Coordinates of C-alpha atoms and ligand atoms in Angstrom, one line a residue:
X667 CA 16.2 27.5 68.3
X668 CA 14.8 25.2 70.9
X669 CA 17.1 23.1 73.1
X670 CA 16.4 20.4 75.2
X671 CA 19.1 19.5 77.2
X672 CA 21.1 18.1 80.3
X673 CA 23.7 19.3 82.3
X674 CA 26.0 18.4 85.4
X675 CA 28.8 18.8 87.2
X676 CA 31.0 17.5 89.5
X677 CA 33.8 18.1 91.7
X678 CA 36.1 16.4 94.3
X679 CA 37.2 17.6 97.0
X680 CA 40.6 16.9 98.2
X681 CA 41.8 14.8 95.3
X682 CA 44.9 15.2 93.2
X683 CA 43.6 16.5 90.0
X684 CA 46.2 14.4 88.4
X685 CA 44.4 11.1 89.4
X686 CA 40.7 11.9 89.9
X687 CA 38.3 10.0 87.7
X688 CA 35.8 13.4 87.1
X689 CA 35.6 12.7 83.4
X690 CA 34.9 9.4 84.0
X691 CA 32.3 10.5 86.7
X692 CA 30.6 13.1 84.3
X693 CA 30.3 10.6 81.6
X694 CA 28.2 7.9 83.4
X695 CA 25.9 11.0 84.9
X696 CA 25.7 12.0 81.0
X697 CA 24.8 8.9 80.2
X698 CA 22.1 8.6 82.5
X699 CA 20.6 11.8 81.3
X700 CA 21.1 10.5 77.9
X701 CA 17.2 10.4 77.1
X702 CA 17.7 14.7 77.3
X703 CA 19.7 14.1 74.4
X704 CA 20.9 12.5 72.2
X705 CA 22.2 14.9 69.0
X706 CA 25.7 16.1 70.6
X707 CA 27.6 15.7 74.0
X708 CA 30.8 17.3 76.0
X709 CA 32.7 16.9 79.1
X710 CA 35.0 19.9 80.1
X711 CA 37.4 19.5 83.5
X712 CA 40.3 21.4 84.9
X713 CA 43.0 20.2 86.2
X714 CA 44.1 23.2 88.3
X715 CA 45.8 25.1 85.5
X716 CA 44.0 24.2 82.5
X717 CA 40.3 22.9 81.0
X718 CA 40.4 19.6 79.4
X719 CA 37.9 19.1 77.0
X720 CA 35.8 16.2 74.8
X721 CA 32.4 16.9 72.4
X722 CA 31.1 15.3 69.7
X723 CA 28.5 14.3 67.7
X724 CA 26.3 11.2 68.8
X725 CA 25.3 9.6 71.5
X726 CA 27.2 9.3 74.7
X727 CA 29.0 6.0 74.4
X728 CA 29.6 6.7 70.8
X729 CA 31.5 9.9 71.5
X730 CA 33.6 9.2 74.2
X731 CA 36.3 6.5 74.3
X732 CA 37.7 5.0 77.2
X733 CA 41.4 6.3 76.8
X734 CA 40.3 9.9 76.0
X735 CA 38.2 9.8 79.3
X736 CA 41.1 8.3 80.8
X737 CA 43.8 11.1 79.9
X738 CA 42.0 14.3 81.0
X739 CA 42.7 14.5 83.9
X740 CA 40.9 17.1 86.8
X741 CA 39.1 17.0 89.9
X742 CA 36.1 19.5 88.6
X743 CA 34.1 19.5 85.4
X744 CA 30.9 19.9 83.5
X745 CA 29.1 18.3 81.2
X746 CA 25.9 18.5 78.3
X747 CA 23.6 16.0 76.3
X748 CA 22.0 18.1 73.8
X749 CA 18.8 17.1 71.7
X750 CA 18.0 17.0 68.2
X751 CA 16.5 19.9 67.1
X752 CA 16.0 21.0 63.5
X753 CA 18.4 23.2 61.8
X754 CA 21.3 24.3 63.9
X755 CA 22.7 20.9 63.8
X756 CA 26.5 20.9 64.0
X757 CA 29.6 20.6 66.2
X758 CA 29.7 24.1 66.8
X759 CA 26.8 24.1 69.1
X760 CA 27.9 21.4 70.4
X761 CA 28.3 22.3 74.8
X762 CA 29.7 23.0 77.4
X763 CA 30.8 26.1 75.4
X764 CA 34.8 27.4 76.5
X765 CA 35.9 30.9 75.9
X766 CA 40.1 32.1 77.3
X767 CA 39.4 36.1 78.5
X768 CA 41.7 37.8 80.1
X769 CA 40.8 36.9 83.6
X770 CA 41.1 32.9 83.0
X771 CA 38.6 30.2 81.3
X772 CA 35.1 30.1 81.2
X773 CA 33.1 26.8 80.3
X774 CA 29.4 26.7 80.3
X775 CA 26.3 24.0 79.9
X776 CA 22.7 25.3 79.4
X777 CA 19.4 23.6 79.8
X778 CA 16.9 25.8 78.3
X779 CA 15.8 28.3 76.4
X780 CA 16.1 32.5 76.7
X781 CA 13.4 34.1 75.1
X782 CA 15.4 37.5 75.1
X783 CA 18.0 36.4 73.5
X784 CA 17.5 37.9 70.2
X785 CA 17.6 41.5 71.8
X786 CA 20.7 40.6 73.9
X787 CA 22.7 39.3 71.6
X788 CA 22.0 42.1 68.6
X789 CA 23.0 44.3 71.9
X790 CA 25.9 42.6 72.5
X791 CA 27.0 42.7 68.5
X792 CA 26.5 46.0 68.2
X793 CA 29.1 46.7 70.7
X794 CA 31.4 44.1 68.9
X795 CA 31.1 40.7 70.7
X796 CA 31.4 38.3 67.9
X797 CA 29.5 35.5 68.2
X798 CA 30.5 31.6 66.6
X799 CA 26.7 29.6 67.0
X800 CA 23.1 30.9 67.1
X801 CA 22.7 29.2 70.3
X802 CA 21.0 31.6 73.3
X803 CA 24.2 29.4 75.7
X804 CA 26.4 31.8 73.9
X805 CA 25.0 34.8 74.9
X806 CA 25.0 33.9 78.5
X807 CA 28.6 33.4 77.8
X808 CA 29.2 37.0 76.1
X809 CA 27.5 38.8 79.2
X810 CA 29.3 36.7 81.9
X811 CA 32.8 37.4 80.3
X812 CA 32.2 40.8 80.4
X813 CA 30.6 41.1 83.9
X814 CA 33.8 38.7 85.3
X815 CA 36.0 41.7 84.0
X816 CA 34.9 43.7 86.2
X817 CA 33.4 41.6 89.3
X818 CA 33.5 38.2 91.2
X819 CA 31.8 35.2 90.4
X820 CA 28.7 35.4 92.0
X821 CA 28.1 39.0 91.4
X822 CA 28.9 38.6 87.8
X823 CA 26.6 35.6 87.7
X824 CA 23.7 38.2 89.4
X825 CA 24.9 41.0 86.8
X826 CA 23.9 38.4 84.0
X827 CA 20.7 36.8 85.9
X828 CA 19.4 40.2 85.6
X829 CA 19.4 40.2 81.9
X830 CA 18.1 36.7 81.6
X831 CA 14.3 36.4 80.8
X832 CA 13.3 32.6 79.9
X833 CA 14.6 29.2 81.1
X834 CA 17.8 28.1 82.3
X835 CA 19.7 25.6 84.7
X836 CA 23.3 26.1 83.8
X837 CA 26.2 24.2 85.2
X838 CA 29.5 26.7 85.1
X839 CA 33.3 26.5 85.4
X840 CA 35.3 29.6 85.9
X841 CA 38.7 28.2 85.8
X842 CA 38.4 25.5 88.6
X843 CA 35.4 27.0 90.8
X844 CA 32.3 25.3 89.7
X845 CA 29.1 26.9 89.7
X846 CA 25.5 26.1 89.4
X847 CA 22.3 28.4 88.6
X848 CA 18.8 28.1 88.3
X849 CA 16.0 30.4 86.6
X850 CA 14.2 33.0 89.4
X851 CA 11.1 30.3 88.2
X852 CA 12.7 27.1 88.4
X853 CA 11.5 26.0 85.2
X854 CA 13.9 23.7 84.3
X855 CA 15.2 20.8 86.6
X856 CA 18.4 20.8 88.3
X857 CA 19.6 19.2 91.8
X858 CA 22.3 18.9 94.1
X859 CA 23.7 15.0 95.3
X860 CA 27.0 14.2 97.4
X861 CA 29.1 11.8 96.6
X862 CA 31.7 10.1 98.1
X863 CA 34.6 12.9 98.3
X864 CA 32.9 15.3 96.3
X865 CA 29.1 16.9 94.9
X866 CA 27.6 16.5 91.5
X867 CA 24.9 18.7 90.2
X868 CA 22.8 17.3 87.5
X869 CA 19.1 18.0 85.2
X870 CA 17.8 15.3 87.6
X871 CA 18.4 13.0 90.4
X872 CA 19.2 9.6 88.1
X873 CA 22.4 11.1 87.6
X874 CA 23.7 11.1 91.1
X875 CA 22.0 7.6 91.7
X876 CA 23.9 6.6 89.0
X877 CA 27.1 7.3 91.0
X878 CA 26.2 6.0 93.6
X879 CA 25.6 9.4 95.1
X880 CA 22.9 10.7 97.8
X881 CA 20.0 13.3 96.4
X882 CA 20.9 16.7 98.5
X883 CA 18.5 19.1 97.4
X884 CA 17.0 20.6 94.1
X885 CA 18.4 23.7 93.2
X886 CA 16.0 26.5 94.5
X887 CA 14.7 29.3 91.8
X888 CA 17.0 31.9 91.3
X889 CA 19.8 30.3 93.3
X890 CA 23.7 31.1 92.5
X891 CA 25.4 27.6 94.1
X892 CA 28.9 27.9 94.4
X893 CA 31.1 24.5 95.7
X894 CA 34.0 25.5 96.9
X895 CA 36.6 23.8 99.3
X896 CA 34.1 21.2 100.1
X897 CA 31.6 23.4 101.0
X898 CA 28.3 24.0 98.9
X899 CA 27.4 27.9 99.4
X900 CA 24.3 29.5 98.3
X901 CA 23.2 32.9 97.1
X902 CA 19.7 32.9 96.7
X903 CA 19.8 36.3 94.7
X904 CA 15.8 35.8 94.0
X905 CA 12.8 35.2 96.2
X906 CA 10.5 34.8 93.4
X907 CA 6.9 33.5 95.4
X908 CA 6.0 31.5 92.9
X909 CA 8.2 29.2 90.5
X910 CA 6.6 27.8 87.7
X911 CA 8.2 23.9 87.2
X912 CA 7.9 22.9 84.0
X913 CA 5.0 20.5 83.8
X914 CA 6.1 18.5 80.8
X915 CA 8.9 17.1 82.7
X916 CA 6.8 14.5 84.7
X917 CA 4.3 14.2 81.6
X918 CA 7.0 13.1 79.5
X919 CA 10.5 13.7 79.4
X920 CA 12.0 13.3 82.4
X921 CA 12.9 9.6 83.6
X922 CA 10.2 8.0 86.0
X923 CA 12.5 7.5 88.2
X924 CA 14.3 11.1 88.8
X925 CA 12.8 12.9 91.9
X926 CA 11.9 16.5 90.5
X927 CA 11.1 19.5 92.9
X928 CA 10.1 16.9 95.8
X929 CA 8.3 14.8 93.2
X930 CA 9.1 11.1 92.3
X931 CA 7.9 11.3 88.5
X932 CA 7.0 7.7 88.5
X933 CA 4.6 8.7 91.1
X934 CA 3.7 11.4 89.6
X935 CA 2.6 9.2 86.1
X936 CA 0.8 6.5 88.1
X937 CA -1.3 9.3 89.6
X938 CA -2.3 10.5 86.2
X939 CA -3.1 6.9 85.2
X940 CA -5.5 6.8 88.5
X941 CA -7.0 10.2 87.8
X942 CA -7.4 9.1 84.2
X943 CA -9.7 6.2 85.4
X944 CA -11.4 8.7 87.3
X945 CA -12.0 11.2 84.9
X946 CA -12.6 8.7 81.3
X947 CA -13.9 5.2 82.6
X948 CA -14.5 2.8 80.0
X949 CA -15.6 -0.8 79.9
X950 CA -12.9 -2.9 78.4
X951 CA -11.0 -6.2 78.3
X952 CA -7.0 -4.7 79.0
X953 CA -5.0 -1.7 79.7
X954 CA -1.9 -1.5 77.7
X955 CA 0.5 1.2 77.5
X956 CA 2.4 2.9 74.4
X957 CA 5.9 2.1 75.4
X958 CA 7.9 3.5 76.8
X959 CA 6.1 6.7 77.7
X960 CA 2.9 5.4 78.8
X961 CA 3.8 2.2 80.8
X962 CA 3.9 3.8 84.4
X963 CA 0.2 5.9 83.7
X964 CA -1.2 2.7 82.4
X965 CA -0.3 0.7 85.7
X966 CA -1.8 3.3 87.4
X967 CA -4.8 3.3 84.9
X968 CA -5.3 -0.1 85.5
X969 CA -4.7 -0.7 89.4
X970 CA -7.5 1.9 90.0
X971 CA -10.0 0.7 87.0
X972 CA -9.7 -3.2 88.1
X973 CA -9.1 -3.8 84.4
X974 CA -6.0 -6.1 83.4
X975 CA -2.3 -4.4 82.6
X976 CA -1.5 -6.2 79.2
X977 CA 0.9 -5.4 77.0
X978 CA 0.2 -5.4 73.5
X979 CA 2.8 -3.1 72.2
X980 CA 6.7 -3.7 72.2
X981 CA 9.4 -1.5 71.6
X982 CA 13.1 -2.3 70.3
X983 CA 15.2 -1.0 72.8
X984 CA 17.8 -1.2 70.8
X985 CA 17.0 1.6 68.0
X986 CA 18.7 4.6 67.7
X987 CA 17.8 7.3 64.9
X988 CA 16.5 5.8 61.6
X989 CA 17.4 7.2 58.7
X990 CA 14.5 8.6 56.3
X991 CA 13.7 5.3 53.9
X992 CA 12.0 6.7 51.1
X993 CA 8.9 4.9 49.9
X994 CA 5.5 4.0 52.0
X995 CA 6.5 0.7 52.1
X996 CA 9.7 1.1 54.1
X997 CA 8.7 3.7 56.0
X998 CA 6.1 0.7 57.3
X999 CA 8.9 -1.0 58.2
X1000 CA 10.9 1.2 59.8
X1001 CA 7.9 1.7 62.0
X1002 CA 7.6 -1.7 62.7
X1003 CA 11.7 -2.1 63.4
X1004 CA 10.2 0.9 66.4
X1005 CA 7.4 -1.3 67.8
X1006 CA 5.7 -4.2 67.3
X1007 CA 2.2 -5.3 68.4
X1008 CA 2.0 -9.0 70.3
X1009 CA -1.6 -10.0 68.5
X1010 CA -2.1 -12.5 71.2
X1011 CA -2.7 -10.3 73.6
X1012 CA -4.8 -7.9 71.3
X1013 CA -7.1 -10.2 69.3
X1014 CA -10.9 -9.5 70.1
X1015 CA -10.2 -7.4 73.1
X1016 CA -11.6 -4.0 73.7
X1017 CA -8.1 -2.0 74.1
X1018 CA -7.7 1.1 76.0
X1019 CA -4.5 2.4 75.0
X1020 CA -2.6 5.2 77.4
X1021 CA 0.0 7.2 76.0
X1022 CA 1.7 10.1 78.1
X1023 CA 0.5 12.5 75.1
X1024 CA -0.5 13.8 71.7
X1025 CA 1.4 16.3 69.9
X1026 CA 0.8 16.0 66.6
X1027 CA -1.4 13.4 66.4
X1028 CA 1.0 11.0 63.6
X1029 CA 2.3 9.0 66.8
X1030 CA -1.2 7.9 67.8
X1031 CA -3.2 7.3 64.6
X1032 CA -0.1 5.1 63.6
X1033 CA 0.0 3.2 66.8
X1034 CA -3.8 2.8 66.8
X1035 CA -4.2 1.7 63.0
X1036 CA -1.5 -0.8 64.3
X1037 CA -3.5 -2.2 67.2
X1038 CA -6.2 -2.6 65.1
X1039 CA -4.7 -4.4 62.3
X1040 CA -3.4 -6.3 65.1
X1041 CA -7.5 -7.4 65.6
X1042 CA -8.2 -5.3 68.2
X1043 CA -12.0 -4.9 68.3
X1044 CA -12.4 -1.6 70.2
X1045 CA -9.3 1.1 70.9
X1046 CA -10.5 3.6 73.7
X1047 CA -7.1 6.3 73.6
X1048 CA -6.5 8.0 77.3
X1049 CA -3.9 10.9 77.6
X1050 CA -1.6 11.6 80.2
X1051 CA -1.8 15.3 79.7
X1052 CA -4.0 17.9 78.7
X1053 CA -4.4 18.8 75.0
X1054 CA -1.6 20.5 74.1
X1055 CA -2.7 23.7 72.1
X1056 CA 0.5 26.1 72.3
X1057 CA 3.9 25.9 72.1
X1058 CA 7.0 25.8 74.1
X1059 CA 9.2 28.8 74.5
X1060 CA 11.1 27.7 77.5
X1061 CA 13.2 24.4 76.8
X1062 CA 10.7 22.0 75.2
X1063 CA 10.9 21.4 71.4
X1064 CA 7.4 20.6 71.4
X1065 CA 6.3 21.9 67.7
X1066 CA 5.1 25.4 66.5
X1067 CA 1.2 26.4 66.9
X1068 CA 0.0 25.0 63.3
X1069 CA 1.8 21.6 63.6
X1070 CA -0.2 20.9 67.3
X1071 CA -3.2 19.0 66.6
X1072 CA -5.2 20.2 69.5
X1073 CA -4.2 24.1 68.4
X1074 CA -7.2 23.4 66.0
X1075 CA -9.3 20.6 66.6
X1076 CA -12.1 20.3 69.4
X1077 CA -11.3 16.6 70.9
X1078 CA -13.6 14.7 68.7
X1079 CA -12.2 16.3 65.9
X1080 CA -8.5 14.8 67.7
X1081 CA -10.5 11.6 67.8
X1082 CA -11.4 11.2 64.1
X1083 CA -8.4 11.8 62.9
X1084 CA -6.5 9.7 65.3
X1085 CA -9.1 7.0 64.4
X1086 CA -9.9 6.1 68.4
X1087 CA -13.2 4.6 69.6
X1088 CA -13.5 7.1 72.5
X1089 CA -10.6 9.8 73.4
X1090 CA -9.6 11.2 77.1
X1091 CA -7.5 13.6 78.0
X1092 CA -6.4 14.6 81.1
X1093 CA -8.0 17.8 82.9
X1094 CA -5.8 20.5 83.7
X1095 CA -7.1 19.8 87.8
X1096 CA -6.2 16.3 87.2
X1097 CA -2.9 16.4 86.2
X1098 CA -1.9 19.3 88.7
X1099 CA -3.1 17.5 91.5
X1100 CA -1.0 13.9 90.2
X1101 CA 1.9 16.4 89.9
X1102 CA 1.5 17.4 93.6
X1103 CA 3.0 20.9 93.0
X1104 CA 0.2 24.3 93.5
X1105 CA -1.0 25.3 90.2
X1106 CA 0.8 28.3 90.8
X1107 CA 3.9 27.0 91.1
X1108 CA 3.6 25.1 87.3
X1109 CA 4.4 26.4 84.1
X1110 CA 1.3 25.1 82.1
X1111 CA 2.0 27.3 79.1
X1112 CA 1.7 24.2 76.2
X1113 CA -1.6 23.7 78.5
X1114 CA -2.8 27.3 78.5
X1115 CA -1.5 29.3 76.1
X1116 CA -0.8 31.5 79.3
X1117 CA 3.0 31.8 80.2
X1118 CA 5.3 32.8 83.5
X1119 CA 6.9 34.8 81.3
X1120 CA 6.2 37.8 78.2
X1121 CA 6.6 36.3 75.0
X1122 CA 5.7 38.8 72.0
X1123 CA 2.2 38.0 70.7
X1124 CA 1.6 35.5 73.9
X1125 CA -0.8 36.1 77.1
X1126 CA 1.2 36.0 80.2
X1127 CA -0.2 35.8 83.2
X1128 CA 2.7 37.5 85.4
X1129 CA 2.9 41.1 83.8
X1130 CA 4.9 42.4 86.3
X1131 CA 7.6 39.7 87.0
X1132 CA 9.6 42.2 88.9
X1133 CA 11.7 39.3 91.1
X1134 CA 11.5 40.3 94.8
X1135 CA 15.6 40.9 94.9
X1136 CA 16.5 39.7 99.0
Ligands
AMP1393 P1 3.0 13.0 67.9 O1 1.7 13.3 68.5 O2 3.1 12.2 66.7 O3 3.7 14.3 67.7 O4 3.9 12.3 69.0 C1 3.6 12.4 70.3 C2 4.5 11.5 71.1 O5 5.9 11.9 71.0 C3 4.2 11.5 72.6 O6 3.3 10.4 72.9 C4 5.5 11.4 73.3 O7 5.8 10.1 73.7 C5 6.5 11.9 72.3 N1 6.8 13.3 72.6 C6 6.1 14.2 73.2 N2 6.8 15.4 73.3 C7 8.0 15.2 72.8 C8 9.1 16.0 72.6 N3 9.2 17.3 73.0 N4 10.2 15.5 72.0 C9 10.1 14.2 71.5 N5 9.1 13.4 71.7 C10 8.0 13.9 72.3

């Protein structure tokens, strides 16, 4: 199972837990990280003696109501957004995860994915730990319970790191000490704000702008962050030389404006529109974007080209999940309900169309059929990224090897099928240097087919990924 997911936590300092407004805090940072995802949600806080807790199904304002964030009552909690993935769909998996053990509560939020967690977890059952969801967050769970018998937070936390192999930025509550951790790599997102009376941690900075907070810090690879008594204290347990960010976060699924690892994303996309003119120049009448993901690269696509920003696509902000229509013809219209084309600004002209990327390819030949029933005369496609040829192990559910389009076809091959005039994507030196971060420092495995860490039957590039322990 793949998971795609935010996280974050807050506490305040100095507050009655009776009348702090934490819940209320963690739902507006959830909502803001709502485009991590969108299939299931939860908000944990303690009050002091005992967690408080909320999940459900659905979006974030569909799950939460104001009285029920009004009545739990804390000044420290977590919370998750978790993405639609196939399968494993249910309430069960629904985070932060809360297990009672002897020595008090645990709750736990995850962003990421483990790619050890098969062998952990049939080690863990075979000495009895009985597990409720098929979810890697769990397993975290199982080995932190049993390291907290015997040790204190942070060394338990170590214990556990140890173990890990894979992605993860977790926000944690042991009883009311909150705690955040990121992978020795870095992999996933995860930063530190203050704000007024207290810090939040969140997957990315829009969540502390959204309370009005200040962006600290990110948290560093293989950091153990403990906020206690007003105080943030760190035990950077790793040194690791070389993170490896994920890349596809400022490709496409963070929001442009979160600053990730030192990087403003929306920076980051306008650069890869820039180097896009650079690399695949084209004579044409406009640039226009496929919203929402390609607006930012297609400003930057057309500021350095000299050729028009025009918008001939439009998206309904206001869709949510469709339901599967049977029948082509509804299945037109559900498209349609998704985006629109504005055929005025289309008609006659030679279109180049930037999208942030192409997966399997059913996105872009449906856009582009659009945009040319729309009377388009010429539809030159330019790609934010790289072909993507493997899949994601670490946190992105991108799609396995024999759904990705470029897996098996050279780029004109991506071009027929897609039905473009011309097709661009992005090189590899391109898009590192619009990130701004040292190759070395990236995880380009969807890229490469080369990953920071071993996967059985995948190259790796870092066989011995011994982390330098301080
Ligand atoms: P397709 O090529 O039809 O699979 O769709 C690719 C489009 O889906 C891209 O242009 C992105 O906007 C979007 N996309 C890319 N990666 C993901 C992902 N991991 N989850 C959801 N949507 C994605």
């Amino acid at each position: 199972m793949r998971e795609e997911c935010g996280v974050v936590g807050v506490v305040m300092h100095n507050a009655e837990p009776q009348s702090n407004p934490t819940a209320l805090q963690i739902y507006y940072a959830l909502y803001a990280l709502q485009h991590r995802g969108q299939e299931s949600t939860g908000i944990t806080v303690h009050d002091g003696s005992m967690v408080h807790s909320l999940k459900g199904m659905g979006l974030v304002p569909e799950v939460y109501s104001k009285e029920e964030i009004d009545n739990i009552s804390g000044n420290v909690g977590i919370g998750h957004v978790r993405y639609s993935t196939t399968g494993a769909s249910g309430i069960e998996n629904c985070q932060p995860f809360i297990v009672n053990f002897k020595g008090g509560t645990v709750a736990l939020a995850h962003n990421g994915n483990l790619v050890n967690s098969k062998e952990l977890r049939d080690e863990l059952e075979s000495k009895g730990s009985i597990f409720i969801t098929d979810s890697d967050s769990e397993v975290i769970l199982h080995l932190l319970i049993k390291e907290l018998l015997r040790s204190d937070p942070v060394d338990s936390i170590h214990a556990v790191m140890r173990r890990l192999v894979g992605s993860y930025s977790l926000t944690i509550l042991i009883d009311d000490l909150l705690i955040a951790v990121r992978d020795p790599l870095g992999l996933k997102p995860l930063c530190i704000g203050e704000v007024e009376g207290g810090h939040v941690v969140a997957s990315e900075s829009v969540a502390i702008d959204t309370l009005n907070g200040k962006l600290i810090r990110d948290v560093n690879p293989g950091e153990i962050v403990v906020f206690k008594d007003g105080e943030i204290k760190s035990h950077r347990i790793y040194n690791e030389k070389h993170p490896a960010h994920c890349v596809f976060e400022y490709i496409y699924f963070a929001r442009p404006d979160s600053i990730i690892d030192g990087q403003l994303v929306y920076r980051v996309r306008e650069r890869i529109g820039e180097q896009l003119a650079v690399e695949y120049p084209v004579d044409a009448d406009i640039v226009s974007p496929v919203p929402d993901s390609g607006i930012t690269s297609a400003i930057g696509y057309s500021d350095k080209s000299g050729i028009k920003y025009h918008e001939g696509l439009m998206k309904n902000r206001y869709i949510g999940r469709t339901f599967i229509i049977p029948g082509q013809a509804m299945r037109e219209t559900a498209v349609r309900l998704k985006m629109n084309t504005i055929s005025q600004n289309i008609e006659g002209r030679r279109v180049i169309l930037i999208d942030d990327s192409i997966v399997r390819g059913t996105t872009s030949r449906r856009i582009i059929d659009m945009v040319r029933s729309a009377g388009a005369v010429e539809v030159h496609a330019r790609i934010g990224s790289p072909a993507i040829i493997a899949p994601c192990y670490l946190g992105i559910d991108m799609a396995t090897r024999d759904e990705l389009i470029a897996a098996h076809k050279t780029v004109p091959g991506v071009e027929a099928v897609i039905n473009a005039d011309s097709l661009g994507y992005l090189s590899i030196e391109g898009l590192v240097k619009a990130v701004g971060i040292d190759k070395e420092n990236l995880c380009l495995g969807c890229l490469t087919g080369s990953y920071p860490v071993e996967i059985p039957g995948e190259e790796c590039h870092r066989r011995q990924l011994k982390l330098n322990e301080f």
